[in-house]
CSV table of N, CA, C and O in Angstrom, one decimal:
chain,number,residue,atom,x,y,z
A,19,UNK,N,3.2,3.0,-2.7
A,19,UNK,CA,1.9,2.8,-2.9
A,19,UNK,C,1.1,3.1,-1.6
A,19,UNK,O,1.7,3.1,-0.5
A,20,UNK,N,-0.2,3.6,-1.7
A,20,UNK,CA,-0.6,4.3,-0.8
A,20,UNK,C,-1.6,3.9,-0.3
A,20,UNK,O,-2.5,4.3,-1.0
A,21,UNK,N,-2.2,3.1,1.0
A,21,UNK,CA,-3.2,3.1,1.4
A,21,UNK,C,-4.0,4.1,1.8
A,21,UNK,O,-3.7,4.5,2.9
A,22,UNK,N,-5.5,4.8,1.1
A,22,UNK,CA,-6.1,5.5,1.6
A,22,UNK,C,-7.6,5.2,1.9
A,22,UNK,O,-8.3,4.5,1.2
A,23,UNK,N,-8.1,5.7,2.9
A,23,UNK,CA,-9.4,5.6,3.5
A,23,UNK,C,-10.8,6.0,2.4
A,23,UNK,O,-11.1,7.2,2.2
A,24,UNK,N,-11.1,5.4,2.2
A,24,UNK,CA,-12.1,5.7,1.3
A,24,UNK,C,-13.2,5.7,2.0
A,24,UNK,O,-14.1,4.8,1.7
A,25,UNK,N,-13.4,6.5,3.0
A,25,UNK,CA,-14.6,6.7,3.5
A,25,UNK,C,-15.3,8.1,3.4
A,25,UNK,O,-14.5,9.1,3.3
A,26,UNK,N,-16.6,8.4,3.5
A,26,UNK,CA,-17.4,9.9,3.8
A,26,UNK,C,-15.9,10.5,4.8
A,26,UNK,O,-15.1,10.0,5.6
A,27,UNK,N,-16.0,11.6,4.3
A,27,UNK,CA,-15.0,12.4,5.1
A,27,UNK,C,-15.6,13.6,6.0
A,27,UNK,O,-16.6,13.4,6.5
A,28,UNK,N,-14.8,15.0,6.2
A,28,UNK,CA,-16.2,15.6,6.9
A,28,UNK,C,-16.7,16.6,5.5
A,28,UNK,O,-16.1,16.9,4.5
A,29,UNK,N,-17.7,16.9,5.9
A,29,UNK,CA,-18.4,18.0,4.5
A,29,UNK,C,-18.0,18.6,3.7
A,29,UNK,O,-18.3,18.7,2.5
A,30,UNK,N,-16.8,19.6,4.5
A,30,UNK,CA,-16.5,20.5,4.0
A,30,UNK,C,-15.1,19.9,2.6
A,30,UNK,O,-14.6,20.5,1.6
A,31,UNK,N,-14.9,18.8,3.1
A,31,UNK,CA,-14.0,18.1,2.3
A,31,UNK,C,-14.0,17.6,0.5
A,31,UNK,O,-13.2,17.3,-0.3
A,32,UNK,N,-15.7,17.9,0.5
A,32,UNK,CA,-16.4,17.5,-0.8
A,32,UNK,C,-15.6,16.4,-1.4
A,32,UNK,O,-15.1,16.7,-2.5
A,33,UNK,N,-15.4,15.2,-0.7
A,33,UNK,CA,-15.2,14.1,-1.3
A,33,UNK,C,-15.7,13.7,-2.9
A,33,UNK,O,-14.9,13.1,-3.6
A,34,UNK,N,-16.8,14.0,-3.2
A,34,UNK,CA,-17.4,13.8,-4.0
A,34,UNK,C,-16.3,13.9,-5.5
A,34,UNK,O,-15.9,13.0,-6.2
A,35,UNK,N,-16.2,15.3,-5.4
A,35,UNK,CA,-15.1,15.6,-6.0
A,35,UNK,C,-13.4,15.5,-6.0
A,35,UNK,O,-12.8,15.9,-7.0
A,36,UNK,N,-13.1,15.1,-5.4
A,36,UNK,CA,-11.9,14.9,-4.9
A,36,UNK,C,-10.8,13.9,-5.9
A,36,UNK,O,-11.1,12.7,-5.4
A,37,UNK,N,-10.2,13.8,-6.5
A,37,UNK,CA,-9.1,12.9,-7.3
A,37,UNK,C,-8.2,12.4,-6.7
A,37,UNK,O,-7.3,12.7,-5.9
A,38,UNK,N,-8.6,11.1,-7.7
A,38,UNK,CA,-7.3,10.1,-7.5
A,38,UNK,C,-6.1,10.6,-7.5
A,38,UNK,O,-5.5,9.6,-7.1
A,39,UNK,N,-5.0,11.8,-7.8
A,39,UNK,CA,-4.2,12.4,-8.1
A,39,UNK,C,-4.2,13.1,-6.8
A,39,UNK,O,-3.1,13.3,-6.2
A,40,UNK,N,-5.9,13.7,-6.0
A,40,UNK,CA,-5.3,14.5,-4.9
A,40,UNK,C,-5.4,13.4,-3.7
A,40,UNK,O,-5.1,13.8,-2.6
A,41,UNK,N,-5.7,12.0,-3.7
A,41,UNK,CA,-5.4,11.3,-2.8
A,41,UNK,C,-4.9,10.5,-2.8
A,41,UNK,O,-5.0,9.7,-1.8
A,42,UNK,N,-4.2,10.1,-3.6
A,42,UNK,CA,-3.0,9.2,-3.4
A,42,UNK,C,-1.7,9.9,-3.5
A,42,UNK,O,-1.6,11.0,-4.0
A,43,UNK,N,-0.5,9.0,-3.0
A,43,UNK,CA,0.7,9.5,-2.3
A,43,UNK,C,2.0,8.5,-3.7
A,43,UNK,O,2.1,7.3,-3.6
A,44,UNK,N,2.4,9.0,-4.3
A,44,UNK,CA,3.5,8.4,-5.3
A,44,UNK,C,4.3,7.6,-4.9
A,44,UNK,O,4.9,6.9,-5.6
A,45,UNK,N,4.6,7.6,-3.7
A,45,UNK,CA,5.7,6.7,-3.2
A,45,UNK,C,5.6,5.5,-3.1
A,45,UNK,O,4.5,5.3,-2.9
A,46,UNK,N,6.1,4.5,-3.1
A,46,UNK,CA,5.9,3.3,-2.8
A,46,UNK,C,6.6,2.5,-3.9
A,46,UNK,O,7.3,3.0,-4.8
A,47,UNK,N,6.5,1.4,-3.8
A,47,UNK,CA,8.0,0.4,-5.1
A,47,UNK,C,7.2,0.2,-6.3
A,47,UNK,O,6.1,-0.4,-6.4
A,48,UNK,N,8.0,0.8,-7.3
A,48,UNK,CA,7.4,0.5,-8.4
A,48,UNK,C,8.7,-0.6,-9.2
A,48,UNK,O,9.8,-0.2,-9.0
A,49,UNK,N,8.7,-1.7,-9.9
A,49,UNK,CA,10.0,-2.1,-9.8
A,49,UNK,C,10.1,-2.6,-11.2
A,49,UNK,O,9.0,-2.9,-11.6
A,50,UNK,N,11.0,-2.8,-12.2
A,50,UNK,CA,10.9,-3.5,-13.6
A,50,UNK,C,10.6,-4.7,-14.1
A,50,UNK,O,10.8,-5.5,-13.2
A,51,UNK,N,10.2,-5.2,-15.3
A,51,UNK,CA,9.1,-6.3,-15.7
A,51,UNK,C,10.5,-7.4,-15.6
A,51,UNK,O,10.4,-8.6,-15.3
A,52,UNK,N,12.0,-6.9,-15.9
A,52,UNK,CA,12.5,-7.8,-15.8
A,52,UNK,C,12.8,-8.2,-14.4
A,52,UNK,O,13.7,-9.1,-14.4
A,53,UNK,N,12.6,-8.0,-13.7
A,53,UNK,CA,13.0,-8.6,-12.3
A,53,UNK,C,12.6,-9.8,-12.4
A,53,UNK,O,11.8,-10.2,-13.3
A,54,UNK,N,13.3,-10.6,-11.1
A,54,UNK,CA,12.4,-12.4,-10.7
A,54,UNK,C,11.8,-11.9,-9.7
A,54,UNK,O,11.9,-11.0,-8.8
A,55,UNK,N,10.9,-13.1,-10.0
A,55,UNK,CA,10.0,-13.4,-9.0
A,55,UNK,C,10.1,-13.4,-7.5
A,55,UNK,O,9.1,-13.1,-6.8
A,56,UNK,N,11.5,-14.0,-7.0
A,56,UNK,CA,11.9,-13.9,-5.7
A,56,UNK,C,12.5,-12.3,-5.4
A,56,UNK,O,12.0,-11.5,-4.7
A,57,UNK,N,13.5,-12.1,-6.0
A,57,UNK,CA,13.6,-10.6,-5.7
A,57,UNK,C,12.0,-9.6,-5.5
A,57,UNK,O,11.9,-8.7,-4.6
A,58,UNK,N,11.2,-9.9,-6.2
A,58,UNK,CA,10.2,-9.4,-6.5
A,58,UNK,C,9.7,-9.3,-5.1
A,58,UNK,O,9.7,-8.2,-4.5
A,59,UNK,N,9.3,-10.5,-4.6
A,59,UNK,CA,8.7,-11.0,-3.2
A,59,UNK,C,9.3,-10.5,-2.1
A,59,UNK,O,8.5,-9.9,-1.2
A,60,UNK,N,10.8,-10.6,-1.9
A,60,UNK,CA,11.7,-10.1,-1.5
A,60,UNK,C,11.8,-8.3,-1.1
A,60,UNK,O,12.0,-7.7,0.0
A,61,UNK,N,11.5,-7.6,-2.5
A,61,UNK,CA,10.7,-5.8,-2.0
A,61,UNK,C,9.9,-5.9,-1.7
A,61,UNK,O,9.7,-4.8,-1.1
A,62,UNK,N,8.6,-7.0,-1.6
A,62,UNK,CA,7.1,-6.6,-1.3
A,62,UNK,C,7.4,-6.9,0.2
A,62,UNK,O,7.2,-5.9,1.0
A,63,UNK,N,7.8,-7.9,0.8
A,63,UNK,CA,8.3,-7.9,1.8
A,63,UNK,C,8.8,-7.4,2.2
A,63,UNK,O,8.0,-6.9,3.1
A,64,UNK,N,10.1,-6.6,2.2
A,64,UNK,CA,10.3,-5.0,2.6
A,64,UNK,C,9.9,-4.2,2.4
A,64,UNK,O,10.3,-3.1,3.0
A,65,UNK,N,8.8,-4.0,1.3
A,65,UNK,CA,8.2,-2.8,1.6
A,65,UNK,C,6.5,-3.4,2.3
A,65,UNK,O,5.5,-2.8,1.9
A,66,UNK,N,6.4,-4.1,2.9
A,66,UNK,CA,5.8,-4.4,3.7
A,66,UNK,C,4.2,-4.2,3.2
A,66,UNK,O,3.2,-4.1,3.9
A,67,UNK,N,4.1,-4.3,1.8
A,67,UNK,CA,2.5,-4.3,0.8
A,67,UNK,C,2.2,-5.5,0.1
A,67,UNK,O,3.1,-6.3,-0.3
A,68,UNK,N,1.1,-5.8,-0.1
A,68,UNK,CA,0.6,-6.9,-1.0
A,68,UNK,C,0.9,-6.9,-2.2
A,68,UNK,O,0.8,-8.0,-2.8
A,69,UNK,N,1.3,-5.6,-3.1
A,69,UNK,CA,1.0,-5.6,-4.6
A,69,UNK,C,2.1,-4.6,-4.9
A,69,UNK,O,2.3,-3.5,-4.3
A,70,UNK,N,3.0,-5.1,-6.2
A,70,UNK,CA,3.6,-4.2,-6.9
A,70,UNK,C,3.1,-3.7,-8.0
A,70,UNK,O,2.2,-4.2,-8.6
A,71,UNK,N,3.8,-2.4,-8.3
A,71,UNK,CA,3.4,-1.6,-9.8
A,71,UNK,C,4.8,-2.2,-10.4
A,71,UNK,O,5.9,-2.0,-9.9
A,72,UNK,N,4.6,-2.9,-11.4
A,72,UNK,CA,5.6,-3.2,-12.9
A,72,UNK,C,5.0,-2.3,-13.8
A,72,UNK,O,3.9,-2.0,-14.2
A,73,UNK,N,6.6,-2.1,-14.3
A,73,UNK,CA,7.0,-1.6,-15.5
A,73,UNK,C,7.8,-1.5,-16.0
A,73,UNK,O,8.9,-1.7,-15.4
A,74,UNK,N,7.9,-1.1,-17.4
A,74,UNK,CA,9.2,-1.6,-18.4
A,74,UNK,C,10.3,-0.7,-18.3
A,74,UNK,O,10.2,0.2,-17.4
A,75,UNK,N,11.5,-0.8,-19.3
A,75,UNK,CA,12.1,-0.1,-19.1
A,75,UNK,C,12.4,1.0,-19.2
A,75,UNK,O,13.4,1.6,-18.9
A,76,UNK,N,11.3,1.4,-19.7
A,76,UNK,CA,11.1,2.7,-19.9
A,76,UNK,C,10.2,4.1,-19.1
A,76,UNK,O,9.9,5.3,-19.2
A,77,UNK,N,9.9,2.6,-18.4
A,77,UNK,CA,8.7,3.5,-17.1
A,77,UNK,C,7.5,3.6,-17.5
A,77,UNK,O,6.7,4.2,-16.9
A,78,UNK,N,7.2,2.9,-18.8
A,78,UNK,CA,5.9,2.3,-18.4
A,78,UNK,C,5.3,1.4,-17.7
A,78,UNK,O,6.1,0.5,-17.3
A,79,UNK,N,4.0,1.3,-17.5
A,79,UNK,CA,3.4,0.9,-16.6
A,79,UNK,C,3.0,-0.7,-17.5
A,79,UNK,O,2.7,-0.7,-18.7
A,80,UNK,N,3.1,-1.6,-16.9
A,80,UNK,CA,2.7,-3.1,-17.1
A,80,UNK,C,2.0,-3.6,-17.0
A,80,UNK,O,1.1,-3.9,-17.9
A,81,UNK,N,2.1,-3.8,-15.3
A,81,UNK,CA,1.1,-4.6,-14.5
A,81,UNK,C,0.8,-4.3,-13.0
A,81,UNK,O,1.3,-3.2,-12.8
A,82,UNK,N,0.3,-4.6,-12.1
A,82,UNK,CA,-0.2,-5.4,-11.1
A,82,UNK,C,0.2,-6.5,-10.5
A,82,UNK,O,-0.5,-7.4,-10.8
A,83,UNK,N,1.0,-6.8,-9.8
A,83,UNK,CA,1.3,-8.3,-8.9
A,83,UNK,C,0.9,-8.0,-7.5
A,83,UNK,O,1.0,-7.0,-6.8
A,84,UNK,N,0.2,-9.3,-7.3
A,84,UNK,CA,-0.1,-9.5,-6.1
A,84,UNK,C,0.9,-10.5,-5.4
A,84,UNK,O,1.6,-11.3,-6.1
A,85,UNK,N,1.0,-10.6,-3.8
A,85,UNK,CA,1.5,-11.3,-3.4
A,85,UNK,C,1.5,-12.5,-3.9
A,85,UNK,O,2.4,-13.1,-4.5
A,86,UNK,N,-0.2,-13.2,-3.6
A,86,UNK,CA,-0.5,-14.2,-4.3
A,86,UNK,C,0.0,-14.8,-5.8
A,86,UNK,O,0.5,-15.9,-6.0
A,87,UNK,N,-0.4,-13.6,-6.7
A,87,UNK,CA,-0.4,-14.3,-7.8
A,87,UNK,C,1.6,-14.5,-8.1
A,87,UNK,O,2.1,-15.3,-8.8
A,88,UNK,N,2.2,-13.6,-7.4
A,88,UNK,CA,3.9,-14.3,-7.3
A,88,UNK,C,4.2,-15.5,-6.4
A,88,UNK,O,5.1,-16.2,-6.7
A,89,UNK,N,3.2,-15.9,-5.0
A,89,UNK,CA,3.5,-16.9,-4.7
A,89,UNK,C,3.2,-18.4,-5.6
A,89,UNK,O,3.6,-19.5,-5.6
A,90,UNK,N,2.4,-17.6,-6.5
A,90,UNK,CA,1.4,-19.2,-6.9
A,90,UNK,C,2.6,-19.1,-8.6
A,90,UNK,O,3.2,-20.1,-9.0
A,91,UNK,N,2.7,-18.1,-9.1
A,91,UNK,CA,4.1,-19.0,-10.2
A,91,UNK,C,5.2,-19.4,-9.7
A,91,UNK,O,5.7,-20.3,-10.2
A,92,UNK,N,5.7,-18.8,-8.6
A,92,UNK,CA,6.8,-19.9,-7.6
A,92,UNK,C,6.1,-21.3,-7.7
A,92,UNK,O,6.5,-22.0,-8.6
A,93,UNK,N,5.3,-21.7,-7.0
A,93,UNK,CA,4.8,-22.7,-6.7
A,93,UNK,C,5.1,-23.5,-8.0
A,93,UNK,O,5.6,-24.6,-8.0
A,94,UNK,N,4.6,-22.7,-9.2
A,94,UNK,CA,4.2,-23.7,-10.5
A,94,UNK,C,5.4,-24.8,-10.4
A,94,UNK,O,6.5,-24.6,-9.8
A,95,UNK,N,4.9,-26.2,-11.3
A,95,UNK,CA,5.6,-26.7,-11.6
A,95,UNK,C,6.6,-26.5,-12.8
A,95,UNK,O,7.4,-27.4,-13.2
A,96,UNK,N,6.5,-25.1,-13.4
A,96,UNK,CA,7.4,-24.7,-14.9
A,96,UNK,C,8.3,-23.6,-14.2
A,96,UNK,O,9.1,-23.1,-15.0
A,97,UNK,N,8.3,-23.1,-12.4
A,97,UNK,CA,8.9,-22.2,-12.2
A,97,UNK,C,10.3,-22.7,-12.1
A,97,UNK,O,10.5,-23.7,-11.4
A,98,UNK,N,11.4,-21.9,-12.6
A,98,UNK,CA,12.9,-21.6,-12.0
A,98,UNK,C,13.5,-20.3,-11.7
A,98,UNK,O,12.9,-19.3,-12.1
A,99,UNK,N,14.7,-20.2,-11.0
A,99,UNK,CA,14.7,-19.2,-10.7
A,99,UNK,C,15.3,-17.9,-11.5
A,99,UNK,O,16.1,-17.1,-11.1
A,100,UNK,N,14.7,-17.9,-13.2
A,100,UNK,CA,14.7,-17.4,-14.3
A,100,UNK,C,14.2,-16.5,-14.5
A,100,UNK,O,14.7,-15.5,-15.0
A,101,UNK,N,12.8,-16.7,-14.3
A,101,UNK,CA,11.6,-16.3,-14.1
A,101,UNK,C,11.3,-15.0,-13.7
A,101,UNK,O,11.0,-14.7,-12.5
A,102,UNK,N,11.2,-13.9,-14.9
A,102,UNK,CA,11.2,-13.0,-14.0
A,102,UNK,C,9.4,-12.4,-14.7
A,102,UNK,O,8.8,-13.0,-15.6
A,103,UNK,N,8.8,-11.2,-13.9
A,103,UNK,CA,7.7,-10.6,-13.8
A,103,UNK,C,6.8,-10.8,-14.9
A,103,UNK,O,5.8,-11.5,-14.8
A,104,UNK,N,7.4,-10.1,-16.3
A,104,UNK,CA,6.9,-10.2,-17.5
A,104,UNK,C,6.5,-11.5,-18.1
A,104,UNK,O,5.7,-11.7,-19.0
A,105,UNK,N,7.1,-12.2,-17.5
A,105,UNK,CA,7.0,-14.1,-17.8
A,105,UNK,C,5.5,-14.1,-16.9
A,105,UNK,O,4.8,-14.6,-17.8
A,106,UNK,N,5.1,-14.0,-16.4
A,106,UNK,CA,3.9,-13.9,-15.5
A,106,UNK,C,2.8,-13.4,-15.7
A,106,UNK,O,1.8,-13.7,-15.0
A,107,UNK,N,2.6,-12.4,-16.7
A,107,UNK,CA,1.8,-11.2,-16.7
A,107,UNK,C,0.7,-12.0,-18.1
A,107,UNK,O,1.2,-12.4,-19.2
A,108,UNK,N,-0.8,-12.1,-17.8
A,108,UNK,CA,-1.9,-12.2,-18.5
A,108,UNK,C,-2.0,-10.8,-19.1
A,108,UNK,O,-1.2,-10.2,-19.8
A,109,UNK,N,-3.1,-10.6,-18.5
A,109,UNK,CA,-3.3,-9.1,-19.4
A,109,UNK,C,-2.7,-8.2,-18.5
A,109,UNK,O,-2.0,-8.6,-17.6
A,110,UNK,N,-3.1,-6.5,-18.8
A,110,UNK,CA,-2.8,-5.8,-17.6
A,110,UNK,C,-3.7,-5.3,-16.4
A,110,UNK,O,-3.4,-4.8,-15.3
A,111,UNK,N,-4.8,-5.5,-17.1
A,111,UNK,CA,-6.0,-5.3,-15.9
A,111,UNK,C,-6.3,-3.9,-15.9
A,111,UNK,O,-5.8,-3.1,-16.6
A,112,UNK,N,-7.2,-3.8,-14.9
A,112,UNK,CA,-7.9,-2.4,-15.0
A,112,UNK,C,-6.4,-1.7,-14.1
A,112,UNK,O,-5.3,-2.0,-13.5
A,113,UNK,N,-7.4,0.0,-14.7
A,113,UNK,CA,-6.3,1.0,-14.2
A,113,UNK,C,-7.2,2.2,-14.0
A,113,UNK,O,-8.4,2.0,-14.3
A,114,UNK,N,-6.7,3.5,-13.5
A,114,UNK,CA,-7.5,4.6,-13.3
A,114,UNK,C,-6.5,5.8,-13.4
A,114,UNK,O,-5.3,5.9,-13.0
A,115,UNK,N,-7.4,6.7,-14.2
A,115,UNK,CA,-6.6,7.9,-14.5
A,115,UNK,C,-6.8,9.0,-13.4
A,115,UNK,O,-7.7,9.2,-12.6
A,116,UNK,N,-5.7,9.6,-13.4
A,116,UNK,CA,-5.5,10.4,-11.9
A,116,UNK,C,-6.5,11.8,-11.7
A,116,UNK,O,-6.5,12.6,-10.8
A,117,UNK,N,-7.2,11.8,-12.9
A,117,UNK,CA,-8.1,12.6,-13.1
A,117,UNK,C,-9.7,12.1,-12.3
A,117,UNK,O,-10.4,12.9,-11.6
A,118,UNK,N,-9.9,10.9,-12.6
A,118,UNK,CA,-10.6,10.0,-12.0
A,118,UNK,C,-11.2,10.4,-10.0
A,118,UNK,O,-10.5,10.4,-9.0
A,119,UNK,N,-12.6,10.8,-10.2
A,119,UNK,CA,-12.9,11.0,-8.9
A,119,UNK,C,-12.5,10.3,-7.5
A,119,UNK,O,-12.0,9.1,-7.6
A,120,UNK,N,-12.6,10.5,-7.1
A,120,UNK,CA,-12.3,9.4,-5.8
A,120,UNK,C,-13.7,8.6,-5.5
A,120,UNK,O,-13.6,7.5,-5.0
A,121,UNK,N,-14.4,9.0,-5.8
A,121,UNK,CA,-16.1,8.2,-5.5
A,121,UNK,C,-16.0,7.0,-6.7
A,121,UNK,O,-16.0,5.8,-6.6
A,122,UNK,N,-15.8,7.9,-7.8
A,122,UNK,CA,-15.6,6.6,-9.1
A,122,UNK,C,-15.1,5.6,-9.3
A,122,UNK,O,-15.5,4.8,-10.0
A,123,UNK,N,-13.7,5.6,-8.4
A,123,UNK,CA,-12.5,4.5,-8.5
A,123,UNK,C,-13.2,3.7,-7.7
A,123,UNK,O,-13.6,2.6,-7.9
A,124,UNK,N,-13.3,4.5,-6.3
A,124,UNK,CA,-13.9,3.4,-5.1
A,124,UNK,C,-15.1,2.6,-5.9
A,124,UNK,O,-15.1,1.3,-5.6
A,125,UNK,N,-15.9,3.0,-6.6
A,125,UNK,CA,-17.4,2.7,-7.1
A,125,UNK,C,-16.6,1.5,-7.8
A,125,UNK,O,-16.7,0.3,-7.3
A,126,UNK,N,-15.8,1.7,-8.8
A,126,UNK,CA,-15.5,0.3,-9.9
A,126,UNK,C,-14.3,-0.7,-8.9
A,126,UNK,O,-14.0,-1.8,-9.4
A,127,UNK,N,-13.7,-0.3,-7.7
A,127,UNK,CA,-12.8,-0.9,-7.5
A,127,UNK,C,-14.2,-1.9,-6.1
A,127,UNK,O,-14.4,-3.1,-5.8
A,128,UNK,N,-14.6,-1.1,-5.8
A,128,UNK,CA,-15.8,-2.8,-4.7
A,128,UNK,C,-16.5,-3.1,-6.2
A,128,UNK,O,-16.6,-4.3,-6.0
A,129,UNK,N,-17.0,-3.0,-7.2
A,129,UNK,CA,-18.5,-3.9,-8.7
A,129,UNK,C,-16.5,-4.9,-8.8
A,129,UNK,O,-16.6,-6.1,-8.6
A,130,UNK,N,-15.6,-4.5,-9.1
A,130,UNK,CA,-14.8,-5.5,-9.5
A,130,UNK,C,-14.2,-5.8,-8.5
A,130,UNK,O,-13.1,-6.2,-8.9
A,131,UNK,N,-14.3,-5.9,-6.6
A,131,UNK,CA,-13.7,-7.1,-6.0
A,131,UNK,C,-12.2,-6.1,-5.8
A,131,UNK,O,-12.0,-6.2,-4.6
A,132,UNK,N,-11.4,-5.4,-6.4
A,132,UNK,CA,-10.0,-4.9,-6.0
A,132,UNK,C,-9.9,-4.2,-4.9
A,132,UNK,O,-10.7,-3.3,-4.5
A,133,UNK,N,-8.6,-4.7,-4.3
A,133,UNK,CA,-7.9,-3.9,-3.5
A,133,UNK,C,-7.2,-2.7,-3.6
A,133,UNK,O,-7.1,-1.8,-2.8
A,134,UNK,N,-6.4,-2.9,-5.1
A,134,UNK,CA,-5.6,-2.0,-5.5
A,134,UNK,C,-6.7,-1.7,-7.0
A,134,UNK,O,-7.7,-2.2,-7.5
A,135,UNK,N,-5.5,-0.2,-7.2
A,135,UNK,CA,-5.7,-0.1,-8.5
A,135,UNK,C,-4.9,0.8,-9.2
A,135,UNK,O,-5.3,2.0,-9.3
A,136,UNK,N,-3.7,0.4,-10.0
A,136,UNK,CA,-3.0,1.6,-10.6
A,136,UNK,C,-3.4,2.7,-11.1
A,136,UNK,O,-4.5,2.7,-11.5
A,137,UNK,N,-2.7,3.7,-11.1
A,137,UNK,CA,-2.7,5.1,-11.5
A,137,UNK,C,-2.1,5.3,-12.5
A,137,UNK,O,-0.9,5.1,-12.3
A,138,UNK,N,-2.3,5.8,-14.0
A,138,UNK,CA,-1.6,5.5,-14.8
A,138,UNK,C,-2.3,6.8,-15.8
A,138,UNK,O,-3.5,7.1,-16.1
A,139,UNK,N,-1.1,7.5,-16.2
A,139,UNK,CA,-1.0,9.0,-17.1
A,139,UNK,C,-1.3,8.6,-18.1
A,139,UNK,O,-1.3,7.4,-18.3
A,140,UNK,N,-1.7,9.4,-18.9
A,140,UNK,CA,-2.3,9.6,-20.5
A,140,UNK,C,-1.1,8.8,-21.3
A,140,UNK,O,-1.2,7.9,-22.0
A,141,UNK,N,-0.3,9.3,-21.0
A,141,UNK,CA,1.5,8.4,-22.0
A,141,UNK,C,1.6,6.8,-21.2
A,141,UNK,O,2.2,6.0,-21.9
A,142,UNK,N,1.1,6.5,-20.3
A,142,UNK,CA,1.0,5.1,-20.1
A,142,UNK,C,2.3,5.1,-18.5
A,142,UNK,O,2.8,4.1,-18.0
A,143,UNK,N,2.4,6.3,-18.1
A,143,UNK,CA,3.4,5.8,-17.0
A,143,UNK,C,2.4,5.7,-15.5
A,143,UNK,O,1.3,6.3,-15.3
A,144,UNK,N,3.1,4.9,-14.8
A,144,UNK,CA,2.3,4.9,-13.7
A,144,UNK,C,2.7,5.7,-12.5
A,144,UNK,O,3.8,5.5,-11.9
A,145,UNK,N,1.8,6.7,-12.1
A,145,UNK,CA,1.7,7.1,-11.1
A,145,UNK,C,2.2,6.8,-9.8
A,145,UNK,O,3.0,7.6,-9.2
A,146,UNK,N,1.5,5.5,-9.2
A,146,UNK,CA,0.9,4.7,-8.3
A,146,UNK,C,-0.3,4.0,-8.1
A,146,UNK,O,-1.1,3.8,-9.0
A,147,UNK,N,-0.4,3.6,-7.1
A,147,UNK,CA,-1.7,2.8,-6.6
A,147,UNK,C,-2.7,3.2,-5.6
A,147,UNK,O,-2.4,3.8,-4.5
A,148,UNK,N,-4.0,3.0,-5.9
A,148,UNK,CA,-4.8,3.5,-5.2
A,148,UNK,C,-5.4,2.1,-4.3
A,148,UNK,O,-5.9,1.2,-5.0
A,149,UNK,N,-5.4,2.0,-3.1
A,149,UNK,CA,-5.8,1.1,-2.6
A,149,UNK,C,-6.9,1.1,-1.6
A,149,UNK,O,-7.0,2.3,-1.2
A,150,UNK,N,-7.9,0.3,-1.0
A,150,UNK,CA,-9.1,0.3,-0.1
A,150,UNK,C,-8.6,-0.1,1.2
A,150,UNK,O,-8.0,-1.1,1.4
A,151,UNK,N,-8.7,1.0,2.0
A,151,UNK,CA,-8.5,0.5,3.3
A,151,UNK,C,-9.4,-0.8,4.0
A,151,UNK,O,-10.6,-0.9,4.1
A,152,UNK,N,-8.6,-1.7,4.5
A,152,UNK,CA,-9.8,-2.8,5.5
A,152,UNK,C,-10.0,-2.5,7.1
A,152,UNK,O,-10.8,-3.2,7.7
């Protein structure tokens, strides 16, 4: 998962135009809905990011976890260590197609508050994540 700078760049760069596909980097842990929760925590921790991309077993794309929202079902009082990703998951939340400008994502990802935001193909697989630098 890729942190990138979403700022004016130099001119000739025509940000304007520029895609989520040509600025974000594929790498980063994408990991399956069956995992637990601790394992879970456990890659985000080595891989040293706030948020995983889940998906099934077939490499579709899921969800979104945040550190948070895996510390806070640990916490629950219904958690054991059973519990894996898919047991957790509300809806799937917003996403952006890699077609998607770079001005546009940035635009809907500060009106909705995100840090991240999946990258996700027409067949439903995920790319990666596009994230706001702080």
């Amino acid at each position: 998962m890729t942190l990138i700078q979403l700022q004016p760049g130099p001119t000739s760069a025509t940000p304007v135009h520029r895609t989520v596909a040509e600025a974000m980097d594929t790498a980063g842990p994408q990991v399956c809905d069956d995992m637990t929760v601790e394992v879970a925590l456990s890659v985000m921790a080595g891989a040293r990011t706030g948020h995983l991309l889940v998906c099934d077993d077939g490499g579709l794309w899921t969800g979104l976890l945040t550190h948070a929202q895996l510390t806070a079902a640990r916490d629950s009082s219904a958690y054991t260590d059973r519990v894996q990703l898919r047991d957790i998951f509300g809806n799937r939340g917003p996403f952006t197609s890699p077609v998607t400008t770079v001005a546009e994502a940035e635009h809907a990802m500060r009106r909705r508050r995100l840090d991240a935001l999946p990258v996700v193909d027409e067949h439903g697989s995920a790319l990666g994540v596009l994230a706001l630098a702080r």
